[in-house]
Every structure is written in structure tokens, then in C-alpha cells.
Amino acid sequence: MTKYVYSFGSKKTDGRADMKNLLGGKGANLAEMSLLGIPVPAGFTITTDCCNDCFFNKSRFPQGMEEQVQKALKAVENEMGMKYGDPDNCLLISCRSGARSSMPGMMETVLNIGLCSRTIPGLIKRTGNERFVYDSYRRLITMYSDVVMEKAEGIEPQEGKGIRAQLERIMDELKKSKGYKNDTELTVSDLKYLCSEYTKKIKQVLGSPFPDDHMKQLWGGIGAVFKSWNGKKAAAYRRIEGIPDSWGTATNVQAMVFGNMGETSATGVAFTRNPATGENKFYGEWLPNAQGEDVVAGIRTPNPINEATKMEQNRHLPSLEKAMPKLYKQLHEIERKLEKHYSDMQDIEFTIQEGKLYMLQTRVGKRTGTAALNMAMDMLKEKLINEPAAVMRLKPEQLDELLHPIVDPAAEKNAAIIARGLPAGPGGANGHIVFKAEDAVEWEKKGKKVILVREETNPEDVAGMRAAEGILTARGGMTSHAALVARGWGKCCIVGAGAIHVDSISKKMTVNGKTYREGDVLTLNGTKGYVYEGRLNMIDATENVNFKAFMKLVDRQRRLGVRANADTPADAATARNFGAEGIGLFRTEHMFYGENSEKPLFLLRQMILSSTLEERKSALDKLFPHVKSNIKATMKVMQGLPVTFRLLDPPLHEFIPQDEPQQKELAESLGIDVKEVVRRGELLHEVNPMMGHRGVRLGITYPEVSEMQIRAIFEAAAELIKEKIKAMPEIMIPVTCDVNEIKVQKKIIERNYKEVITKFNLKKIDYLTGTMIEIPRACLLADKMAEEAQFFSFGTNDLTQMGFGFSRDDIGAFLPGYLDKKILKADPFQTIDQEGIGQLIEMGVTKGRSTKKDLKVGICGEQGGEPASVKFCFKVGLNYVSCSPYRVPIARLAAAQASIEGAAVSKKPVKKAPSKKKAAAKKK
Ligand code: ADP
Ligand code: MG
Ligand code: MG
């Protein structure tokens, strides 16, 4: 017979903290607290398996479960000295949800179950507190009708029409007519009146009566908690957090204790340390004469738990420390014990019933990134945890918070959101809105902070994007141009805010009928995707002394290298600052965009539109010094750390000017007609440019284009060496699908190498030649590719595009649907598709190293800074990941955690091979 029910309490406890999968977090920790001798009202947990079996059984409880519940209930009755449904001495219970990982507020709980006409008179007699009984009763009716009779039945009322809202309206009207401010002012007769009005309303709205039967209430409560797993809220939350639907929730049935029995009773929630700042002080809130959710629900302003954590707004309120010193001391001791036992900050719930303290919940507390960092470092100093544990305490994404200025959460609380979009670039920004990239540049020059608002951005906007504090677009997804660029720079960015209508011609935008013009001020929260009107206060999160110390710990645990994708000296400097160990991707074409690009771009265009080899060579000669100085400046910043230069990658037509004045200028310089410029531009047009004339294919058709870049790389390195500055260039050939492509380019590389060392009279320049691996064929033939390449770098953007056959510029039309319908688990352009594309990567690594054992392998796609992808790269044996500079710390942390997790796995006894002695003994 399956065991569905696990008891907890002072007499008999079946569960433990490490049984979260079966008992849910709440149940496992209630069991653990019982085992620690902490006062917990007795109860039992019905397993998550039972939840899943119920769904499988079309909502019927599985066989044997009901008897087990009856038996466990008996044990609770014995321990509490009361009996469920007994007219003279009734036990009341709560039914509480609790999944493996906490889903705050997403599932349901019902309190005071067991109150009915059979038990009410006896309870009044026993407690001598009629007010308390009717207060509990009206709460039961409210919660039960909402959770069991409405939500669990799948009824979806309109906004404000839910039964709970309707009942609360009755109470509000009563309070208003009597002039009460607080619920505590309600008298016995008020509460009686409410209970009878409530039951009438329920019958009228839901069509069935509130059950006046304790057994019906019990089974209804248990079933409803299970069903709340499939409630709308919970399902949506799981989608966001990536929690599988198959986990299910447990139901905890627990003896009620009452914080609403008068002034010697109370309820509260607390954290063993401050969850916002990490400060090592017991921190929390409490209310006298209150039950359960009152503290969090904001019905009354809660009181501070102690004197040390009082703040301006609650200084006048009584602390538990002063009001109930003995109980506070006991709570404080329990709180210390729990934190020590779990070696982590705990989030606890407690209730005091007539001077006796009970613990109702403990769990590892959620915290901000700043708090997580400060706590990890403090706990390490306190020797509560060791170094690897400290490194595991921050989620890599939480580092984001520490690297960008953020909108002050206090200011955000009171501000109205005018639009929502996708959180493409983290952090916060405020400033005057402008609608054109040029305007952003202009305004910034005048010292004004601006937000660039566009329908969507394109490469021509980059200068304006750079100049802006934040970027807001009405269209586009997480991998849209704006999003990629913003993330690369660590810039606050919201994309796809569909409610916004942008009119860049008359320089205004409208949202829900309201118009905003150039110069108006907006605030963006790029971490959440919220847009606010006006200027909200910003706070700088980087000034944390613990950050550097923490990153030192991280690097001590880390074995995977971390580089950055950077194309300018400024980006390179940022990357080094964040701890990059080299540049894994320098895009040559980047020097033709943005600031100071006019001249080189003009020369590049001349080169592209040349019709003869002579014309092209003369343009390339003029372009050469620009390319060389750009390359040199970046290598100089990197001081001998490796820099991977990717030869020209994009299709050439991307650079062709579309506006007349520029076409005209170009025509003049080439001595041809404007029409001819247009015609030559049109010749470059491709049906499918992503798979067209780009990457190494350019270098095959126009070897002189490769030659110019290669020459620039070697001469830049040579000049640096002459200046006694170390240089370590790595030349990377993009978009290859065959080893012969590498061979052809390598000839050019080797010839130029020889010429340059002769010219500069050098013995050698340290350099490597390698290739991107971004076409599936290159993975299949990786053993051949490795014959000529000294390193591979997986270009996972293209590899994903070509592996899936998804054009990454067009996924907006179908990928959201794929995610909604759960055809794909995640956007493969954001996190490596380990199942599919991952196989190509593994194959590439294995085959490549079968030819060259010491083949260096890295990744330079967008996913290189995404924690799950970083962990995957470590697992398949890559040497390094490369990502945008602002993601370097995140990648470092993810890499360190991958090492720690890897070590933990390999320590598992199951994996250990039997020792030789034992094996030998067995043979005998
Ligand atoms: P959530 O997971 O939403 O916090 P809980 O199951 O913890 O829901 O319960 C909601 C509130 O009711 C909490 O404040 C909790 O402490 C309180 N509560 C739950 N069960 C009992 C009980 N048996 N006695 C007293 N209070 C309870
Ligand atoms: Mg709770
Ligand atoms: Mg590519």
C-alpha cells in the first residue's frame, strides 16, 4: 500500500527536511522543526504523489488515502487533546498547500476548518470567547467559499465579481456604516450578522450552500488544495519560473492555533536576517489579536518585531520585544537555532495563542541580489558556511542587480506603470524621451539624459542607443537588435512594449490615449520591463565592497575560462574590469558602426562598390590604417591576453547607403554616376543573405579583403611588440563549412605572417589560427576542420539558426507560440538547446579533439553568458566561454558553480567504482 500520509508533531514525525519532493517544502520543514523539538502544532502531510494520483484519477482520492488520513487525524487529536467535530471539545484544522519550492501566494490555504453549527456552541463555552469564535467562523466562510467552492470548481468570475470580493464588500459596508477603521472593532453581533449574510450570499452567487458539516469541510479543503496546483495563478507562475507541472503540491493538515484569541495572542512573520539588505539582524512584523494572513495582507499596519530594526514609518508602533519580552526571547532563540541548523537565512511564520508560542513555517528566505551577496560573505566569516557554499548562494542572474543602477524599489511602489514590455536589458534608467538616434546623440552632447524610443531599432541607431540611458521599443523580442545591443552594453532596455504607438516623424508617442512628446520624462525598469511616467529615483547598486571579495572566491572555484565579446578599446577595458581573461570575439565590422565610423565606413563602401580589382585594392589600402589602429588599440588594452579577431562576417549589402546625399558623395569619389552606385548596390542584393555571400565566402571571392585584415592584425601586433607591449592575436575564420576554406585563408595568413616579421625584424609573433563552428556541416566534419584549425569557437547564434532552420530575424512570428504551446521548453537563442544543438557542440568537441588533443574550444554566441549554457559548456569540456562584458561576472559565477556541482556529483557514492580490494575479495 502506498504511504500517502506523513505525520508530524511532538509525538511522532515521519518526514524530514530532505523529503521536499514528496512532502513539499512546507511539510518537510514542519517535520524537521518537530524533530528539532521546536513547538509545532501537530498535523500531517499528504504527499505530492497523492496530488498527482488525484489528477490521474479524475479528481478522486487514490485508494487507501482516506483511511490513512483518518488514522493520522486520530494521532493529531490524541496529541492536541481534542477531537475533530466533537461538540464539546472540537479540534479545528487548517489545510495548507506546499510545493517542492515555494510559490508564494500562488496556491491556497484554508484556516479554521471544522467550525459548524455542531461545534460552535461548545467552542464558545470552552473558550468563553464568542467574539473569537465568530471571527474565526467568518474567516472560514470567506476562505472556504473562495478556495473550495469557487476556485477548485474552476469558476472564473470577472474582475471584482469573485465570491471573496463580494463578501469583503459586505464587511466593508458594515464597517463604513458603523464608522470602524479596523477589523478588531467588529463586535460579536457584527460578526454574527456577517456570517449569516455571507452564507446567504454564497448560496445566491454559487448556487450551493456553505457546508455545515465538519467532514465535508475536511475533504473539501484537502481536495481544493490539491486542485489549487492547477489554478490559473499557479500555472502561470510555474511557466515563468520554469517549474514542471509534474511536481504537484502536498497538502498539510494541521491543528489550528489561534492568534486571534485576544491581546495575549498574536501572529507574525520574520526573517533571520534582513532580506533586502542582508544585514544580520532579526527582522520581521507582528500583530496582536490577528490570524494568519493579516500581517501580509496589509489590513492593519503591522508592528516591528524588535527595537533594533524599527524604521521611520513604524517607530511609534510597539515591538514584540517590548510587548511580550519572554516570548520574544523564545522566538529569537528558535530563530537562531533554525538559521544555524539550515545554515541559511530563514523566513518564518509564528503564532502566539494566549501566551504560548508555536512555529508554523520555516523556509530558506528569498532575498535581493545585494542581500544574497552580503549574507554569503557574512556567513562565511561567521563560519556558518564554507567557500563553495558561499559561491552557491548567489544565483548568477542576481549579479546583474549589482552591476547596474536600479530603480529605487521604494519609489517604484507608489508609481503607476504606463506600459509593459520584455525586460531586455537589466537595470533602471530615467531621462527625456527622444525619437531619433541623432536626437539622442544631440541631447546627450548637451549633457541631458535621454531615453531613446523607437518602433524598433536597426544598426543605424547604434550611436543613439549608445548615447541614451535607456532604450524603449514598441516592437521586437528578447533577441531583437535593440535587445542584443543593449545587453552587450549592459544598458537598460525594454522591447516589444506593444501598448506604445511611436510616431517618430512628429516626435511623439501615445499610450492608452495619452500623448508624450520629445523631452517628456520617463523611467524604465529594464529588469522587469515596466515603463513609468516621470523621473523615479535611482540607486547605485555597485558600491558594494563585498562584490570584489566574492568574485575572488568565485575564481578560486572556477575552472572554465571566461572571455568577453568586445570590439572597442572601451569595451575591452570594461571587460577586463569585470575579470575577462581575453576577448573571445572581436567583430571587425564593428568599426564601421557608431562613433568615429564615418571615414572607415566611407572607405569600406568604396571598396564594396568597386568594380575592378585595382579599384578595390586602392580602397583597401586606404582602409588599412583605420583597421590596424582599431585592432591595435584593443590589443593594447588587453596587455597580452588573447584577442580573437573574426574576419569580416556580414553580407556586404548591409553597408550600402540608402539615402541620396551619401550615395552622391560615394558616386563622386568613385567617379561614377549616382545611378551606377544604386545599380551596383542592387547587384549585391540577396534573397537569403543569412545564408548568402558572407563570412569566409567573402574571403574566398575577394582574398584581398582577408589579406588586408590579416595584415592589419599582424602589423598591429608587431608594432605593439616593438613598443614592448605583449600581444596575443587569434585569427578566426567565420562561417566555414569545409576544411579547404580554412586552407585557402591559412595560406594568406602564413604569407603575411612571414612578411610582417621580416618587415619588423621580429623573431616571432605568438598567434593562433582557428575557425568559428557555426554551420552543422562543420560539426559533422570537425575532425577534418581540426587538421587546419588550432582553435574552434562555437558561434551558437548561427549554429542554432541553421540547426533549427529558424531564421533568427524572423522568430518573432512563431517562437512565442512554440513556447506557449510548450513545443519548445525555452528560446534556443537565449539558452543553448542542450538536447539538440548541444549534440552538435559535443560532436564538434569530440571529433575536433580526436584530431588535435589540445584543441582549444570556446563559444562566442549570445548564450555564452547565460548561466545554464555556461554550465553546459563546462560539462562538455570547453576551455572558455565568451560573452558581453557586463555578463562576464555572471559567467564567472555560473562557471564556478558548475565546478562545485560537478565535484558534488562525482562525490556521490553510487558513482564510485568498487575498490580494488573489494573487487578482488568478491572474485574469491
Ligand atoms: P502561504 O503558503 O500562502 O504562506 P500558509 O499555508 O503558510 O500559506 O498559511 C497562510 C497563513 O495561515 C500563514 O500566516 C500561516 O501561518 C497561517 N496558518 C496556517 N495554518 C495554521 C494553523 N494550523 N494555525 C494557525 N495559523 C495557521
Ligand atoms: Mg506561509
Ligand atoms: Mg555567425
XYZ file of N, CA, C and O in Angstrom, residues 362 423 755:
12
model
N 8.926 27.330 8.314
C 10.261 27.877 8.105
C 10.701 27.472 6.711
O 10.348 26.398 6.232
N 11.723 42.487 -20.621
C 12.889 43.019 -19.903
C 14.184 42.641 -20.626
O 14.820 41.668 -20.294
N 55.939 37.882 -43.962
C 56.294 39.230 -44.447
C 56.396 40.226 -43.295
O 57.298 41.045 -43.250
